Structures are given as structure tokens and as C-alpha cells.
Short mmCIF file of C-alpha atoms (C1' of nucleotides) in Angstrom, two decimals:
data_model
loop_
_atom_site.label_atom_id
_atom_site.label_comp_id
_atom_site.label_asym_id
_atom_site.label_seq_id
_atom_site.Cartn_x
_atom_site.Cartn_y
_atom_site.Cartn_z
CA MET P 1 16.25 -5.25 7.74
CA ALA P 2 19.57 -5.28 6.02
CA ASN P 3 20.99 -1.93 7.22
CA ALA P 4 20.03 1.64 8.10
CA PHE P 5 20.48 2.93 4.48
CA VAL P 6 18.02 0.28 3.13
CA GLU P 7 15.68 0.99 6.04
CA LYS P 8 15.72 4.72 5.35
CA LEU P 9 15.14 4.38 1.58
CA ASN P 10 12.35 2.03 2.18
CA GLY P 11 10.68 4.74 4.09
CA PHE P 12 10.60 6.91 0.93
CA ALA P 13 9.73 4.29 -1.76
CA ARG P 14 8.66 0.81 -1.51
CA LEU P 15 11.74 -1.30 -2.38
CA GLY P 16 11.66 -4.72 -4.00
CA GLU P 17 13.78 -7.72 -3.02
CA GLU P 18 16.17 -7.04 -5.84
CA ASP P 19 16.46 -3.36 -4.78
CA VAL P 20 17.40 -4.47 -1.33
CA ALA P 21 19.93 -6.88 -2.73
CA ALA P 22 21.49 -4.16 -4.87
CA LEU P 23 21.79 -1.82 -1.92
CA GLY P 24 23.20 -4.61 0.27
CA ALA P 25 25.86 -5.37 -2.28
CA ALA P 26 26.75 -1.76 -2.78
CA THR P 27 27.24 -1.28 0.98
CA ALA P 28 28.92 -4.49 1.80
CA ASN P 29 32.26 -3.33 2.51
CA PRO P 30 32.11 -0.23 4.56
CA ARG P 31 35.09 1.60 5.85
CA ALA P 32 35.68 2.44 9.41
CA TYR P 33 36.31 6.07 10.61
CA ALA P 34 37.40 7.28 14.12
CA PRO P 35 35.83 10.06 15.89
CA ARG P 36 37.03 13.59 14.73
CA GLN P 37 38.30 11.87 11.44
CA ASP P 38 37.47 13.72 8.25
CA LEU P 39 35.67 11.67 5.54
CA ILE P 40 36.44 14.47 3.00
CA ARG P 41 37.81 18.00 3.30
CA GLU P 42 36.90 21.33 1.75
CA GLY P 43 38.92 21.69 -1.39
CA ASP P 44 39.17 17.93 -2.05
CA GLN P 45 37.94 16.55 -5.28
CA PRO P 46 34.56 14.70 -4.61
CA GLY P 47 34.70 10.92 -5.31
CA PRO P 48 32.35 8.18 -4.30
CA VAL P 49 28.96 8.67 -2.55
CA PHE P 50 29.27 8.28 1.24
CA VAL P 51 26.65 6.25 2.94
CA MET P 52 26.54 6.28 6.79
CA LEU P 53 25.87 2.72 7.97
CA GLU P 54 26.76 3.17 11.63
CA GLY P 55 27.78 6.21 13.73
CA TRP P 56 27.13 9.97 13.31
CA ALA P 57 28.94 12.53 11.26
CA PHE P 58 28.47 16.21 10.35
CA ARG P 59 29.12 18.56 7.50
CA TYR P 60 31.04 21.70 8.51
CA LYS P 61 33.01 24.60 7.41
CA ILE P 62 35.75 26.51 9.10
CA LEU P 63 35.75 30.39 8.71
CA PRO P 64 38.93 32.51 8.24
CA ARG P 65 38.70 33.45 11.86
CA GLY P 66 38.83 29.92 12.95
CA THR P 67 35.20 29.54 14.06
CA ARG P 68 33.28 26.49 12.85
CA GLN P 69 29.79 26.17 11.58
CA ILE P 70 28.19 22.81 11.35
CA LEU P 71 25.86 22.46 8.41
CA ALA P 72 24.15 19.20 8.82
CA PHE P 73 24.18 16.01 10.89
CA LEU P 74 24.59 12.69 9.06
CA LEU P 75 22.87 9.77 10.89
CA PRO P 76 22.96 6.10 10.02
CA GLY P 77 21.12 5.67 6.68
CA ASP P 78 22.01 9.08 5.41
CA ALA P 79 23.88 9.42 2.13
CA CYS P 80 25.96 12.34 0.85
CA ASP P 81 25.01 14.29 -2.15
CA LEU P 82 24.31 11.98 -5.03
CA HIS P 83 25.77 14.06 -7.74
CA ASN P 84 28.61 15.72 -5.94
CA SER P 85 31.22 14.24 -8.02
CA MET P 86 30.11 16.57 -10.80
CA LEU P 87 31.75 19.43 -8.89
CA ALA P 88 35.26 20.19 -9.16
CA GLU P 89 35.87 20.55 -5.38
CA MET P 90 34.11 20.18 -2.06
CA ASP P 91 32.85 23.47 -0.52
CA HIS P 92 32.83 22.00 2.89
CA SER P 93 34.10 19.18 4.91
CA ILE P 94 32.59 16.15 6.59
CA GLN P 95 33.74 14.67 9.91
CA ALA P 96 32.92 11.68 11.98
CA VAL P 97 31.55 12.34 15.53
CA THR P 98 31.51 8.72 16.73
CA PRO P 99 33.29 5.67 15.47
CA ALA P 100 31.55 5.21 12.14
CA LYS P 101 31.04 2.65 9.33
CA VAL P 102 30.68 4.32 5.99
CA ALA P 103 30.09 2.71 2.68
CA LEU P 104 31.67 4.28 -0.40
CA ILE P 105 29.67 3.68 -3.49
CA SER P 106 31.60 4.58 -6.71
CA ARG P 107 30.16 7.03 -9.06
CA ALA P 108 29.74 4.22 -11.71
CA ALA P 109 27.96 1.89 -9.36
CA MET P 110 25.75 4.60 -8.14
CA ASP P 111 24.85 5.73 -11.70
CA GLU P 112 24.05 2.09 -12.61
CA MET P 113 21.82 1.60 -9.67
CA MET P 114 19.92 4.91 -10.29
CA GLU P 115 19.38 3.86 -14.00
CA THR P 116 18.24 0.21 -13.49
CA ARG P 117 16.38 0.46 -10.16
CA ALA P 118 13.71 3.13 -10.29
CA ALA P 119 12.54 2.72 -6.76
CA ILE P 120 16.13 3.31 -5.52
CA ALA P 121 16.40 6.38 -7.68
CA ARG P 122 13.11 7.65 -6.51
CA ALA P 123 14.08 7.08 -2.79
CA MET P 124 17.41 8.77 -3.30
CA TYR P 125 15.79 11.83 -4.90
CA ILE P 126 13.18 12.22 -2.13
CA SER P 127 15.84 11.74 0.41
CA GLN P 128 17.89 14.62 -1.15
CA LEU P 129 14.69 16.81 -1.09
CA VAL P 130 14.28 16.12 2.49
CA ASP P 131 17.92 17.00 3.22
CA GLU P 132 17.32 20.33 1.47
CA GLY P 133 14.27 20.82 3.55
CA ILE P 134 16.32 20.24 6.67
CA LEU P 135 18.79 22.85 5.44
CA ARG P 136 16.05 25.26 5.05
CA SER P 137 14.65 24.55 8.38
CA TRP P 138 18.08 25.33 9.85
CA ILE P 139 17.98 28.64 8.19
CA VAL P 140 14.61 29.34 9.65
CA SER P 141 15.94 28.36 13.10
CA MET P 142 18.99 30.51 12.91
CA GLY P 143 17.06 33.49 11.50
CA ARG P 144 13.87 33.66 13.37
CA ARG P 145 14.00 31.45 16.48
CA SER P 146 15.38 32.24 19.99
CA SER P 147 18.13 30.14 21.31
CA ILE P 148 15.81 28.10 23.38
CA GLU P 149 13.46 27.46 20.46
CA ARG P 150 16.47 26.69 18.33
CA VAL P 151 17.82 24.02 20.66
CA ALA P 152 14.40 22.54 21.22
CA HIS P 153 13.83 22.45 17.43
CA LEU P 154 17.03 20.63 16.79
CA MET P 155 16.23 18.10 19.46
CA CYS P 156 12.89 17.46 17.83
CA GLU P 157 14.41 17.01 14.50
CA LEU P 158 17.26 14.66 15.75
CA TYR P 159 14.85 12.65 17.85
CA LEU P 160 12.68 11.97 14.86
CA ARG P 161 15.59 11.27 12.58
CA ALA P 162 17.35 9.03 15.09
CA ALA P 163 14.51 7.10 16.49
CA PRO P 164 14.05 4.83 13.38
CA VAL P 165 17.67 3.83 13.20
CA VAL P 166 19.13 3.61 16.68
CA ASP P 167 18.13 1.93 19.95
CA VAL P 168 15.26 3.91 21.38
CA GLU P 169 12.96 3.29 24.24
CA ALA P 170 10.10 5.51 25.06
CA GLY P 171 11.47 9.03 24.35
CA HIS P 172 15.01 8.04 25.05
CA VAL P 173 17.51 8.11 22.38
CA SER P 174 21.34 8.29 22.33
CA LEU P 175 22.78 11.62 21.22
CA PRO P 176 26.42 11.57 20.90
CA LEU P 177 26.96 15.32 20.49
CA SER P 178 28.92 17.44 22.85
CA GLN P 179 27.82 20.84 23.71
CA VAL P 180 30.61 22.36 21.69
CA VAL P 181 29.22 20.49 18.64
CA LEU P 182 25.74 21.64 19.44
CA ALA P 183 26.93 25.22 19.72
CA ASP P 184 28.64 25.11 16.42
CA ALA P 185 25.59 23.62 14.75
CA LEU P 186 23.20 26.27 16.17
CA GLY P 187 25.40 29.28 15.86
CA MET P 188 25.74 29.79 19.48
CA THR P 189 28.54 29.67 22.13
CA PRO P 190 28.97 26.56 24.20
CA VAL P 191 28.44 28.62 27.29
CA HIS P 192 25.05 29.70 26.18
CA ILE P 193 24.02 26.29 25.00
CA ASN P 194 24.81 25.03 28.46
CA ARG P 195 22.44 27.56 30.00
CA VAL P 196 19.63 26.86 27.52
CA LEU P 197 19.94 23.15 28.22
CA LYS P 198 19.67 23.86 31.88
CA GLU P 199 16.63 25.90 31.18
CA LEU P 200 15.05 23.22 29.10
CA ARG P 201 15.84 20.77 31.89
CA ALA P 202 14.21 22.93 34.46
CA SER P 203 11.04 23.32 32.42
CA GLY P 204 10.83 19.52 32.39
CA ALA P 205 10.56 19.28 28.61
CA MET P 206 13.77 17.23 28.08
CA ASP P 207 17.04 16.08 29.52
CA ILE P 208 20.40 15.47 28.14
CA ARG P 209 22.57 13.21 30.23
CA ARG P 210 25.60 11.22 29.52
CA ARG P 211 25.22 11.76 25.72
CA SER P 212 21.61 10.78 25.60
CA LEU P 213 18.50 12.60 24.94
CA VAL P 214 15.38 12.01 27.03
CA ILE P 215 12.22 13.62 25.91
CA LEU P 216 10.17 13.96 29.09
CA ASP P 217 7.38 16.15 27.93
CA PRO P 218 6.96 15.84 24.09
CA VAL P 219 4.17 18.27 23.94
CA ARG P 220 5.95 21.01 25.74
CA LEU P 221 9.09 20.39 23.69
CA VAL P 222 7.31 20.63 20.38
CA GLN P 223 5.51 23.66 21.61
CA THR P 224 8.54 25.48 22.79
CA ALA P 225 10.24 24.58 19.47
CA GLY P 226 7.34 25.60 17.30
CA PHE P 227 8.00 22.32 15.64
CA ASP P 228 6.15 21.16 12.57
CA ASP P 229 7.50 17.91 10.98
CA ASN P 230 6.14 18.66 7.52
CA TYR P 231 9.55 19.42 6.24
CA LEU P 232 10.82 15.98 6.97
CA HIS P 233 8.18 14.51 4.48
CA ARG P 234 7.53 11.36 6.54
CA ARG P 235 4.32 10.47 4.70
CA ARG P 236 5.16 7.00 3.80
CA GLN P 237 7.43 6.31 6.76
CA GLN P 238 6.93 4.24 9.94
CA ARG P 239 6.79 7.56 11.57
CA ALA P 240 8.45 7.79 14.84
CA LYS P 241 6.15 9.50 17.36
CA PHE P 242 7.09 11.49 20.25
CA HIS P 243 6.56 8.91 22.83
CA MET U 1 21.44 33.96 -26.20
CA ALA U 2 17.90 32.69 -26.01
CA ASN U 3 17.11 33.35 -22.28
CA ALA U 4 18.58 33.54 -18.83
CA PHE U 5 17.84 29.82 -18.16
CA VAL U 6 19.79 28.70 -21.29
CA GLU U 7 22.52 31.14 -20.38
CA LYS U 8 22.80 29.87 -16.86
CA LEU U 9 22.75 26.16 -17.76
CA ASN U 10 25.32 26.76 -20.40
CA GLY U 11 27.62 28.06 -17.73
CA PHE U 12 27.44 24.63 -15.97
CA ALA U 13 27.69 22.27 -19.07
CA ARG U 14 28.37 22.95 -22.83
CA LEU U 15 24.99 22.80 -24.45
CA GLY U 16 24.52 21.85 -27.98
CA GLU U 17 22.14 23.48 -30.49
CA GLU U 18 19.60 20.88 -29.88
CA ASP U 19 19.79 21.40 -26.25
CA VAL U 20 19.27 25.04 -26.53
CA ALA U 21 16.23 24.47 -28.86
CA ALA U 22 14.74 21.98 -26.39
CA LEU U 23 15.16 24.47 -23.62
CA GLY U 24 13.73 27.23 -25.79
CA ALA U 25 10.66 25.20 -26.54
CA ALA U 26 10.05 24.20 -22.88
CA THR U 27 10.16 27.79 -21.88
CA ALA U 28 8.36 29.37 -24.74
CA ASN U 29 5.09 30.15 -22.98
CA PRO U 30 5.99 31.85 -19.65
CA ARG U 31 3.42 32.98 -17.21
CA ALA U 32 3.38 36.47 -15.77
CA TYR U 33 3.34 37.15 -11.99
CA ALA U 34 2.84 40.37 -10.19
CA PRO U 35 5.02 41.52 -7.17
CA ARG U 36 3.99 39.77 -3.97
CA GLN U 37 2.11 37.22 -5.84
CA ASP U 38 2.85 33.65 -4.70
CA LEU U 39 4.01 31.12 -7.30
CA ILE U 40 3.17 28.32 -4.88
CA ARG U 41 2.36 28.13 -1.23
CA GLU U 42 3.35 25.93 1.73
CA GLY U 43 1.10 22.97 1.79
CA ASP U 44 0.18 23.05 -1.92
CA GLN U 45 0.91 20.02 -3.85
CA PRO U 46 4.03 20.53 -6.04
CA GLY U 47 3.39 20.50 -9.76
CA PRO U 48 5.62 21.71 -12.61
CA VAL U 49 9.13 22.86 -12.38
CA PHE U 50 9.28 26.78 -12.17
CA VAL U 51 11.93 28.55 -14.16
CA MET U 52 12.53 32.26 -13.71
CA LEU U 53 12.89 33.93 -17.01
CA GLU U 54 12.56 37.53 -15.87
CA GLY U 55 12.20 39.08 -12.50
CA TRP U 56 13.19 38.12 -8.96
CA ALA U 57 11.45 35.87 -6.47
CA PHE U 58 12.14 34.34 -3.15
CA ARG U 59 11.43 31.16 -1.18
CA TYR U 60 10.03 31.94 2.31
CA LYS U 61 8.30 30.55 5.32
CA ILE U 62 5.97 32.12 7.72
CA LEU U 63 6.42 31.13 11.44
CA PRO U 64 3.53 30.59 13.88
CA ARG U 65 4.29 33.97 15.35
CA GLY U 66 3.85 35.64 12.02
CA THR U 67 7.55 36.34 11.41
CA ARG U 68 8.94 35.55 8.06
CA GLN U 69 12.25 33.96 7.04
CA ILE U 70 13.32 34.18 3.42
CA LEU U 71 15.21 30.97 2.44
CA ALA U 72 16.61 31.87 -1.08
CA PHE U 73 16.34 34.31 -3.80
CA LEU U 74 15.52 33.23 -7.29
CA LEU U 75 16.93 35.16 -10.08
CA PRO U 76 16.44 34.98 -13.88
CA GLY U 77 17.69 31.70 -14.98
CA ASP U 78 17.08 29.88 -11.64
CA ALA U 79 14.86 26.82 -11.55
CA CYS U 80 13.01 25.36 -8.71
CA ASP U 81 13.76 21.91 -7.35
CA LEU U 82 13.79 19.44 -10.18
CA HIS U 83 12.21 16.60 -8.23
CA ASN U 84 9.94 18.48 -6.00
CA SER U 85 6.72 16.87 -7.54
CA MET U 86 7.90 13.68 -5.77
CA LEU U 87 6.84 15.28 -2.46
CA ALA U 88 3.26 15.34 -1.21
CA GLU U 89 3.32 18.99 -0.34
CA MET U 90 5.53 22.04 -0.39
CA ASP U 91 7.21 22.84 2.89
CA HIS U 92 7.67 26.48 2.00
CA SER U 93 6.29 29.09 -0.29
CA ILE U 94 7.62 31.04 -3.27
CA GLN U 95 6.77 34.65 -3.96
CA ALA U 96 7.55 37.09 -6.79
CA VAL U 97 9.40 40.27 -5.74
CA THR U 98 9.25 42.18 -9.06
CA PRO U 99 6.91 41.58 -12.04
CA ALA U 100 8.12 38.14 -13.22
CA LYS U 101 7.98 35.85 -16.23
CA VAL U 102 8.04 32.25 -15.15
CA ALA U 103 8.11 29.16 -17.44
CA LEU U 104 6.29 26.12 -16.03
CA ILE U 105 7.78 22.88 -17.28
CA SER U 106 5.45 19.94 -16.66
CA ARG U 107 6.91 16.95 -14.76
CA ALA U 108 6.68 14.80 -17.96
CA ALA U 109 8.41 17.27 -20.25
CA MET U 110 11.18 17.87 -17.62
CA ASP U 111 11.67 14.03 -17.22
CA GLU U 112 11.89 13.58 -21.00
CA MET U 113 14.46 16.38 -21.30
CA MET U 114 16.54 14.98 -18.47
CA GLU U 115 16.49 11.51 -20.13
CA THR U 116 17.26 12.47 -23.70
CA ARG U 117 19.53 15.50 -23.24
CA ALA U 118 22.55 14.52 -21.07
CA ALA U 119 24.07 17.99 -21.12
CA ILE U 120 20.86 19.56 -19.78
CA ALA U 121 20.63 16.91 -17.09
CA ARG U 122 24.13 17.44 -16.16
CA ALA U 123 23.68 21.21 -15.86
CA MET U 124 20.49 20.89 -13.85
CA TYR U 125 22.22 18.75 -11.35
CA ILE U 126 25.12 20.96 -11.02
CA SER U 127 22.67 23.86 -10.70
CA GLN U 128 20.96 22.08 -7.85
CA LEU U 129 24.26 21.43 -6.08
CA VAL U 130 25.09 25.00 -6.35
CA ASP U 131 21.74 25.97 -4.91
CA GLU U 132 22.42 23.64 -1.98
CA GLY U 133 25.83 25.25 -1.55
CA ILE U 134 24.16 28.64 -1.34
CA LEU U 135 21.77 27.28 1.33
CA ARG U 136 24.71 26.06 3.32
CA SER U 137 26.54 29.42 2.98
CA TRP U 138 23.43 31.18 4.36
CA ILE U 139 23.63 28.89 7.42
CA VAL U 140 27.27 29.76 7.82
CA SER U 141 26.26 33.42 7.56
CA MET U 142 23.49 33.27 10.08
CA GLY U 143 25.42 31.23 12.48
CA ARG U 144 28.91 32.63 12.44
CA ARG U 145 28.97 36.06 10.83
CA SER U 146 28.23 39.43 12.36
CA SER U 147 25.44 41.48 10.83
CA ILE U 148 27.77 43.63 8.77
CA GLU U 149 29.55 40.60 7.39
CA ARG U 150 26.21 38.95 6.79
CA VAL U 151 24.95 41.83 4.67
CA ALA U 152 28.21 42.26 2.77
CA HIS U 153 28.33 38.52 2.12
CA LEU U 154 24.79 38.52 0.58
CA MET U 155 25.60 41.43 -1.57
CA CYS U 156 28.65 39.64 -2.93
CA GLU U 157 26.61 36.57 -3.58
CA LEU U 158 23.84 38.52 -5.35
CA TYR U 159 26.16 40.63 -7.25
CA LEU U 160 27.94 37.57 -8.71
CA ARG U 161 24.60 35.75 -9.37
CA ALA U 162 22.94 38.80 -10.88
CA ALA U 163 25.80 40.12 -12.94
CA PRO U 164 25.59 37.55 -15.77
CA VAL U 165 21.81 37.90 -16.17
CA VAL U 166 20.91 41.48 -15.70
CA ASP U 167 22.07 44.82 -17.02
CA VAL U 168 25.23 45.61 -15.23
CA GLU U 169 27.94 48.33 -15.73
CA ALA U 170 31.07 48.38 -13.77
CA GLY U 171 30.03 47.28 -10.27
CA HIS U 172 26.53 48.56 -10.70
CA VAL U 173 23.67 46.04 -10.64
CA SER U 174 19.99 46.40 -10.09
CA LEU U 175 18.88 45.01 -6.72
CA PRO U 176 15.02 45.06 -6.30
CA LEU U 177 14.98 44.23 -2.70
CA SER U 178 13.55 46.34 0.08
CA GLN U 179 15.21 46.68 3.41
CA VAL U 180 12.35 44.59 4.92
CA VAL U 181 13.07 41.74 2.39
CA LEU U 182 16.78 42.00 3.17
CA ALA U 183 16.01 41.79 6.82
CA ASP U 184 13.79 38.68 6.53
CA ALA U 185 16.56 37.11 4.49
CA LEU U 186 19.37 37.83 6.88
CA GLY U 187 17.41 37.12 10.04
CA MET U 188 17.62 40.73 11.29
CA THR U 189 15.29 43.65 11.79
CA PRO U 190 14.74 46.23 9.11
CA VAL U 191 15.99 48.83 11.51
CA HIS U 192 19.18 47.16 12.13
CA ILE U 193 19.68 46.44 8.21
CA ASN U 194 19.26 50.17 7.67
CA ARG U 195 22.06 50.99 10.02
CA VAL U 196 24.31 48.34 8.68
CA LEU U 197 23.79 49.59 5.15
CA LYS U 198 24.61 53.12 6.45
CA GLU U 199 27.89 51.74 7.93
CA LEU U 200 28.77 49.98 4.65
CA ARG U 201 28.00 53.13 2.85
CA ALA U 202 30.15 55.12 5.29
CA SER U 203 33.05 52.71 4.86
CA GLY U 204 33.02 53.30 1.07
CA ALA U 205 32.56 49.60 0.34
CA MET U 206 29.19 49.77 -1.35
CA ASP U 207 26.04 51.78 -1.89
CA ILE U 208 22.45 50.94 -2.22
CA ARG U 209 20.29 53.69 -3.83
CA ARG U 210 17.05 53.49 -5.54
CA ARG U 211 16.97 49.72 -5.67
CA SER U 212 20.33 49.35 -7.28
CA LEU U 213 23.59 48.06 -5.75
CA VAL U 214 26.85 49.89 -6.41
CA ILE U 215 30.10 48.16 -5.36
CA LEU U 216 32.42 50.88 -4.91
CA ASP U 217 35.33 49.04 -3.29
CA PRO U 218 35.12 45.32 -4.30
CA VAL U 219 38.24 44.45 -2.30
CA ARG U 220 36.89 45.96 0.93
CA LEU U 221 33.44 44.46 0.45
CA VAL U 222 34.83 41.00 -0.14
CA GLN U 223 37.19 41.47 2.88
CA THR U 224 34.46 42.60 5.27
CA ALA U 225 32.27 39.74 4.23
CA GLY U 226 34.99 37.13 4.37
CA PHE U 227 33.72 36.07 0.95
CA ASP U 228 34.99 33.12 -0.95
CA ASP U 229 33.13 32.21 -4.09
CA ASN U 230 34.11 28.60 -4.20
CA TYR U 231 30.59 27.54 -3.13
CA LEU U 232 29.16 28.91 -6.31
CA HIS U 233 31.21 26.55 -8.34
CA ARG U 234 31.76 28.94 -11.25
CA ARG U 235 34.57 27.09 -12.82
CA ARG U 236 33.23 26.76 -16.28
CA GLN U 237 31.28 30.13 -16.18
CA GLN U 238 31.89 33.40 -17.74
CA ARG U 239 32.75 34.49 -14.26
CA ALA U 240 31.56 37.89 -13.41
CA LYS U 241 34.39 39.76 -11.58
CA PHE U 242 33.96 42.32 -8.92
CA HIS U 243 34.56 45.34 -11.34
"C1'" DC M 1 46.19 9.06 38.23
"C1'" DG M 2 47.74 12.87 35.94
"C1'" DA M 3 46.26 14.97 31.57
"C1'" DT M 4 42.65 16.57 28.84
"C1'" DC M 5 38.34 17.32 27.28
"C1'" DT M 6 33.70 18.48 28.68
"C1'" DC M 7 30.53 20.78 31.54
"C1'" DT M 8 29.03 24.51 34.73
"C1'" DT M 9 28.54 28.85 36.90
"C1'" DG M 10 29.51 33.96 37.65
"C1'" DA M 11 30.34 38.76 36.08
"C1'" DG M 12 30.57 42.17 32.94
"C1'" DT M 13 29.98 43.69 27.98
"C1'" DT M 14 28.19 44.21 23.39
"C1'" DC M 15 25.35 43.60 19.57
"C1'" DC M 16 21.15 43.74 18.04
"C1'" DC M 17 16.23 44.30 19.18
"C1'" DT M 18 12.11 47.05 20.44
"C1'" DC M 19 9.40 50.97 20.41
"C1'" DA M 20 8.58 55.22 18.51
"C1'" DA M 21 8.58 59.25 15.64
"C1'" DC M 22 9.71 61.37 11.58
"C1'" DT M 23 11.20 61.89 6.51
"C1'" DT M 24 11.36 60.49 1.87
"C1'" DA M 25 9.60 58.26 -2.22
"C1'" DG M 26 6.15 56.50 -5.15
"C1'" DG M 27 1.56 55.94 -6.86
"C1'" DT M 28 -3.29 57.32 -7.64
"C1'" DG M 29 -7.22 59.99 -8.26
"C1'" DG M 30 -9.39 64.38 -8.16
"C1'" DC B 1 -0.39 68.62 -11.84
"C1'" DC B 2 -1.00 68.59 -7.30
"C1'" DA B 3 -2.93 66.50 -3.02
"C1'" DC B 4 -3.20 62.77 -0.76
"C1'" DC B 5 -2.01 58.08 0.85
"C1'" DT B 6 0.70 54.44 1.64
"C1'" DA B 7 5.03 52.00 1.68
"C1'" DA B 8 9.84 52.44 2.44
"C1'" DG B 9 13.60 54.34 4.60
"C1'" DT B 10 15.91 56.93 8.66
"C1'" DT B 11 17.15 58.12 13.27
"C1'" DG B 12 17.15 58.16 18.61
"C1'" DA B 13 16.75 56.01 23.13
"C1'" DG B 14 16.57 52.22 26.01
"C1'" DG B 15 16.46 47.20 26.87
"C1'" DG B 16 17.61 42.34 26.68
"C1'" DA B 17 19.53 38.18 24.73
"C1'" DA B 18 23.66 36.24 23.85
"C1'" DC B 19 28.71 36.90 23.93
"C1'" DT B 20 33.35 37.10 26.25
"C1'" DC B 21 36.33 36.15 29.76
"C1'" DA B 22 37.49 33.52 33.57
"C1'" DA B 23 37.82 29.85 36.83
"C1'" DG B 24 36.47 25.61 38.83
"C1'" DA B 25 34.06 20.91 38.86
"C1'" DG B 26 33.35 16.71 36.66
"C1'" DA B 27 34.24 13.08 33.37
"C1'" DT B 28 37.12 10.05 30.36
"C1'" DC B 29 41.17 7.94 28.89
"C1'" DG B 30 45.68 6.19 28.24
#
DNA sequence: CGATCTCTTGAGTTCCCTCAACTTAGGTGG
DNA sequence: CCACCTAAGTTGAGGGAACTCAAGAGATCG
């Protein structure tokens, strides 16, 4: 398979050879970003579509008081909002977590692909709907789940999203997120995240060590999270399973 | 102006006469919904695009434990996800708050409009981006704002969104949301919402009486909310001001 | 091999929740 | 038009989840 982007889109709509070729060409010259480097900042004028080929990134926003809220994680294969360039300015920033390779597809090239390649267009739209579903699931988590449920839920989400695109062996997936990052994503403090992780570890459900996530007891984890994968709309996909 | 939908889209892209006519035709036969009636339920197969012409609704999700999280408010002029019909099933439900008039635009009719009417397509895409921005701002609120900031922020958002489409006189706008609904939207309990509203009332920033929102001190409200309207992307719009 | 970031643990505090009772408003039928 | 009924709003008291502050241990890197 050419790259994570192609792989992901192919999970949403059956791509033909020409589609794959077009996507391959569009992502042929990725740009490298260092950890903590911003791909784009709040207030910037949106330009090309970003496509993560390697590495992780996140969308985030800094509040007046200096606190940070992470809004989404971008994994290999994920693309940033298709039509963003229609807006006058970004309302949030995007930053690399790990060293990352990111393809920049110009507005014109993207438009052309969307017009001439129906399968790609379809896959991109579905992908965007899924991203929105994830946003909504985060709102649900923050609003109505306890901290332990919230952490467990995010781990379920990230496991299922990461499994198809990174090296994974039986419930073991690399998770390059510090506790500070997790805290800012889940609306908690790093101190409390630490205690929750300890608790999840103690319960035997999962373990996070050296930046990798090991799901020891999938059933228990899904149960404590109250996790239902319907919002990821993985019908057509080579669904990763919990173990 | 024909209706709230036309008015809203015209705020995002300059519509021509033919565009307005096409939108008018597409929304000519709205369906009526009663308060608490679901427009569509989680698990249903998505069909036509919903367009709110009159009344308020919200997206929501019920958790296994029976708690509810509201994910977004739909005001007159708002449309539900353009490409939703590509998904196999809804991952959340939508319910009317007030008596509502809702146009149902079939997938085919919508596709045709998007293809032939560039201004409409552009406005719809921008509208969707703004909706996503609102989702993200809710995540920020839930994650990093105190309860009083959260309430104040939602009031700012709803005031600016409602002002263009409903009867409003100098900081006074009708707000048909019970405290239970507000609580489920903000991830709090009705009891606490009540106390926060009392506090906001006492501070002189705003008042909610008989289902209407009165913004008494816009500056103070915006300040306590830490509100910045950039995420609503109202550049081209007949921007409602706070008073 | 010091400097810095990340993680861990403890102690005390606060914000928001739970439970419970009461008041007010709105709507319906007698 | 009032009597009743139910939904919505209000207030108090007590408890608990998560926060703040603080300090030390463990990694990671130039």
C-alpha cells in the first residue's frame, strides 16, 4: 500500500488504480516537521490541505489565561479540513507531536482531484464526517464521562485509529503522547491523568509504558469507557479489533 | 428575505437571484415538528438534509447510564450535515426544542444544487466549517473553562447566532432553552446551572427570564466568557453586535 | 553528566455534584 | 375561571472528584 493516506481513504471508498496513482502523486513531496513545530497557527490564512503521512500531530487552542486545549489528534493518513481555505483565518493551531512527514496539497490540486476522482471525493467526505463524529464524541466525554471513563475512551479511540496505520502487535500500539498532552486533550490536569493511569494500570485493563499503549484486557477497557465504535463508521474498513 | 436559510447562506457567500430562487424552491414544503419530537434518531439511516426554517432543535446523544449530552443547537437557517447520507447510520439524534418547521432536501436535489450553483456550494461548505468551529469551541469550553465562563460563553454564542434570525431588540433575544437543556449542553447539573445563572444575574451581566436572554452588560459578559468570535467566521456577515 | 523535561506521590482545597424539599409557572379539564 | 397537575426553577446542606501547590524520582539529550 502506497501510504497511510491512501490506506485510510481506501477504507472509506473503494479506490481504483488511477485514484491511488493520483493520491500518490499529490503526496509525493512531503515536508518534514519537528516535534513541537506548528504546521499552522491560529490567525494564519489557511492554505493547502495538510495530509499526515508519518508522525502524530494535534489541533489546539491557547486560552487567554495561557491554558491549552487540544481539540483533535492527527494520525498518519489524516487530512485537515478540505475546505479550510475558504475561511479568512484559522481559528486554531496545529502542532506536530513527533517528527512528522506532511504532504501539502494545494487548493487547486485538491479541487481537481475532488472533481475528477469521485471515489476520492467520496472518501474525503466520509473522512470528514468521521472527524466530526470524533469531535462530538469528545464533547460527550468531557461533558458526561468521569475522568477514568474519559481516559479509557480516548485510549479505545486512539487504539482503533492507530492500529491500521502503525506497527501493532496484539494489543500493543505506540502512543507518543506525554501525560501533559493527554491532560490538555481531556480537559484535566497532568497530576490527575497520572493518577487515573495508575488506576487503569492497577485494574489490569491497560498499561502505558515508554510511550506505548498496551491493552491488556480489551473487554474491561471498553466496558469502563462505555465505548461504542459506531461514531468511527468503520463499516467498510479492515476493522482493527481489540486483540 | 425569503427565509432564515437563504439569509444565513447569503451571509457566507453572495447569492444571486437564481440561487435564492433555487433555495426557495428546495425549502418550499417544510415539515412541522412538535417540541421533543425527534427529527432523526441514533442508528437511523440518514436520508435528506434537514434545514431549520423556524424553531430550535439540538443534536444529542444518550449514554448507557441514561445521561444526555447535547452536542449542538440548531437555529433557524442551520442545515444538518451535507454529506451525512454517505454514512450507514446516524451516530447521534436530533430533537426539536420548540415547534419547528424543517425543510427536507433530498440527497439528489442537494447534489444538483451543489453542482450547478457555485455560490450555494461555497456557502454550504463555509457553513459546515463554522459548525465544526463551534464544535471545537464547545470542547474548549468543557475542557478549560469554569462553569460560569462556560455559561457566559454559550450565551455569547447563542446571542450572536440568534440575533440575525429572530426578533431581537437591543440585547434582548428569545432563548427557548430550559435549564435542564442548558445543563445537558454544558456538561453540568441543572442545579448548578441555576446557581451560575443567579450569579451572572447578580453580576449584572445578563438575565434570563421567561425564556428570553437579556444581555445587560455586553462587555462584562464577553469578558467573563473570555469570548472571541473569530471561530464563527462572520467576516462577510451583517454581524450582530452586542448591543 | 548536568540540564531539562516527564512522571510520581502527598496534602490540602475548591468547585461542582447529589440528595432533598419547596416554590413558581404553565396547561388542561371540570 | 378555578383546581389540579406536572414541568421548571430555586435553595440548602453535605460529600466527593478533581484541582492546586509542592517536592522528589526518573528519563532523555546535547
